[in-house]
Amino acid sequence: MAGGGYMNFLVGAALFQAASIVDGVDGEIAKLSFRCSRFGQYIDTISDNLALASLLVGLTIGAHRTLGTNSIFVAGGLSIILTGVIIALMMRYLRRHTNSASLVTFDKEYLQKRTCEHRFVMGYLRYTKHFAKKDIFSFIILAVAAAGLLQYWIYFCLLYTSPSPRD
């Protein structure tokens, strides 16, 4: 993706989609063969987040090469930082309140149990969490790349990770 242009974005998105499929298969094999462990959950979560970080970095560089604007570096940098903060907060919650390192547990243990204190934020999280799941997210990335619009995705990421005015 860092090379910029339609084909580089499309190949990068296809590789990201393939990684998501392999990641899903490996998790299911671990569950079916009773080889799940907390260490495996941490490694899975870390590898997922490293894949996301590399996607955002490559996309930021590629979008700059494609669009030729420096504002993409600001948007990309902020997207990476805000995404990292969100993931760090979720991992902190998991370490303090659960025996799991899986971000699926964060949904079950936190999001589904919270109700009223930040209604807008909680509603937003509940309805948009489906798009943030890796299998759906990677497919959306691939579809946007096929449509030739991936160079604008970093701006969407910035809007998606930015705090709302009601927080």
Coordinates of C-alpha atoms in Angstrom, one line a residue:
M1 CA 0.0 0.0 0.0
A2 CA 2.8 2.4 0.7
G3 CA 3.6 2.5 -3.0
G4 CA 0.4 4.3 -3.6
G5 CA -1.8 3.9 -6.7
Y6 CA -4.8 1.6 -7.5
M7 CA -2.9 -1.7 -7.9
N8 CA -0.7 -1.3 -4.8
F9 CA -3.8 -0.5 -2.7
L10 CA -5.7 -3.4 -4.2
V11 CA -2.9 -5.9 -3.6
G12 CA -2.4 -4.6 -0.1
A13 CA -6.1 -4.8 0.7
A14 CA -6.2 -8.4 -0.7
L15 CA -3.3 -9.4 1.5
F16 CA -4.9 -7.8 4.5
Q17 CA -8.1 -9.8 3.7
A18 CA -6.1 -13.0 3.4
A19 CA -4.4 -12.3 6.7
S20 CA -7.8 -11.9 8.3
I21 CA -9.0 -15.2 6.9
V22 CA -5.9 -17.1 8.1
D23 CA -6.2 -15.4 11.5
G24 CA -9.8 -16.5 11.8
V25 CA -9.0 -20.1 10.8
D26 CA -6.1 -20.3 13.3
G27 CA -8.4 -19.2 16.1
E28 CA -11.0 -21.7 15.3
I29 CA -8.4 -24.5 15.1
A30 CA -7.1 -23.6 18.5
K31 CA -10.7 -23.7 19.9
L32 CA -11.5 -27.0 18.3
S33 CA -8.3 -28.7 19.3
F34 CA -8.6 -27.3 22.9
R35 CA -5.3 -25.4 22.6
C36 CA -6.7 -22.0 23.6
S37 CA -4.5 -20.1 26.1
R38 CA -4.3 -16.6 27.5
F39 CA -0.9 -16.3 26.0
G40 CA -2.4 -17.2 22.6
Q41 CA -5.1 -14.6 23.0
Y42 CA -2.5 -11.9 23.8
I43 CA -0.4 -13.0 20.7
D44 CA -3.5 -13.0 18.6
T45 CA -4.6 -9.5 19.8
I46 CA -1.1 -8.1 19.4
S47 CA -0.7 -9.5 15.8
D48 CA -4.2 -8.2 14.9
N49 CA -3.2 -4.7 16.1
L50 CA 0.2 -4.8 14.4
A51 CA -1.6 -5.7 11.2
L52 CA -3.9 -2.8 11.7
A53 CA -1.0 -0.4 12.5
S54 CA 0.9 -1.5 9.4
L55 CA -2.2 -1.1 7.3
L56 CA -2.7 2.5 8.6
V57 CA 1.0 3.4 8.2
G58 CA 1.2 1.9 4.6
L59 CA -2.1 3.5 3.7
T60 CA -1.0 6.9 5.0
I61 CA 2.2 6.8 3.0
G62 CA 0.4 5.5 -0.1
A63 CA -2.3 8.1 0.1
H64 CA 0.3 10.8 0.4
R65 CA 2.0 9.4 -2.8
T66 CA -1.4 9.2 -4.6
L67 CA -3.0 12.5 -3.4
G68 CA 0.2 14.5 -3.0
T69 CA -1.1 16.4 0.1
N70 CA 0.7 16.7 3.4
S71 CA -2.6 16.8 5.4
I72 CA -2.8 13.0 4.9
F73 CA 0.2 12.7 7.3
V74 CA -1.6 14.6 10.0
A75 CA -4.8 12.6 9.5
G76 CA -2.8 9.3 9.3
G77 CA -0.8 10.2 12.4
L78 CA -3.8 11.2 14.4
S79 CA -5.7 8.0 13.3
I80 CA -2.8 5.8 14.4
I81 CA -2.5 7.5 17.7
L82 CA -6.2 7.5 18.5
T83 CA -6.6 3.9 17.4
G84 CA -3.7 3.0 19.7
V85 CA -5.2 4.8 22.6
I86 CA -8.6 3.0 22.1
I87 CA -6.9 -0.4 21.9
A88 CA -4.7 0.4 25.0
L89 CA -7.8 1.4 27.0
M90 CA -9.6 -1.8 25.9
M91 CA -6.5 -4.0 26.8
R92 CA -6.2 -2.2 30.2
Y93 CA -9.8 -3.0 31.0
L94 CA -9.3 -6.7 30.0
R95 CA -6.2 -7.0 32.2
R96 CA -7.9 -5.5 35.2
H97 CA -11.4 -7.0 35.0
T98 CA -11.3 -10.3 33.1
N99 CA -9.2 -13.4 32.6
S100 CA -9.1 -12.9 28.9
A101 CA -7.0 -11.0 26.4
S102 CA -9.5 -11.3 23.6
L103 CA -11.2 -8.1 22.4
V104 CA -14.4 -10.1 21.9
T105 CA -14.4 -10.4 25.7
F106 CA -14.3 -6.6 25.9
D107 CA -17.5 -6.5 23.9
K108 CA -19.2 -9.1 26.1
E109 CA -17.9 -7.9 29.5
Y110 CA -18.0 -4.2 29.0
L111 CA -20.0 -2.8 26.1
Q112 CA -23.0 -5.0 26.5
K113 CA -23.2 -4.3 30.3
R114 CA -22.9 -0.5 30.1
T115 CA -26.2 1.3 29.8
C116 CA -26.8 5.0 30.4
E117 CA -23.8 7.2 31.4
H118 CA -22.7 8.1 27.9
R119 CA -25.8 7.2 25.9
F120 CA -24.6 8.7 22.6
V121 CA -21.1 7.1 22.9
M122 CA -22.4 3.7 24.0
G123 CA -25.0 3.7 21.2
Y124 CA -22.4 4.6 18.7
L125 CA -20.1 1.8 19.9
R126 CA -22.8 -0.8 19.9
Y127 CA -23.9 0.0 16.3
T128 CA -20.5 0.6 14.8
K129 CA -18.6 -2.3 16.5
H130 CA -19.8 -4.7 13.8
F131 CA -17.8 -2.7 11.2
A132 CA -14.7 -2.8 13.4
K133 CA -14.6 -6.6 13.6
K134 CA -11.5 -7.7 11.6
D135 CA -13.3 -9.9 9.1
I136 CA -15.9 -7.3 8.2
F137 CA -13.3 -4.4 8.4
S138 CA -10.9 -6.3 6.1
F139 CA -13.6 -7.0 3.6
I140 CA -14.7 -3.3 3.6
I141 CA -11.1 -2.3 3.0
L142 CA -10.9 -4.7 0.0
A143 CA -14.2 -3.3 -1.4
V144 CA -13.1 0.3 -1.0
A145 CA -9.8 -0.5 -2.6
A146 CA -11.6 -2.2 -5.6
A147 CA -13.7 0.9 -5.9
G148 CA -10.5 3.0 -6.2
L149 CA -11.3 5.1 -3.1
L150 CA -8.8 3.6 -0.5
Q151 CA -6.6 6.7 -0.6
Y152 CA -9.4 8.6 1.2
W153 CA -10.0 5.9 3.9
I154 CA -7.5 7.5 6.3
Y155 CA -9.8 10.5 6.6
F156 CA -12.7 8.2 7.5
C157 CA -10.5 6.5 10.1
L158 CA -9.7 9.8 11.7
L159 CA -13.4 10.7 11.9
Y160 CA -14.3 7.2 13.3
T161 CA -11.7 7.3 16.1
S162 CA -12.1 11.0 17.1
P163 CA -13.9 11.6 20.4
S164 CA -17.4 13.0 20.0
P165 CA -18.2 16.5 21.3
R166 CA -20.5 15.0 24.0
D167 CA -17.8 13.0 25.8

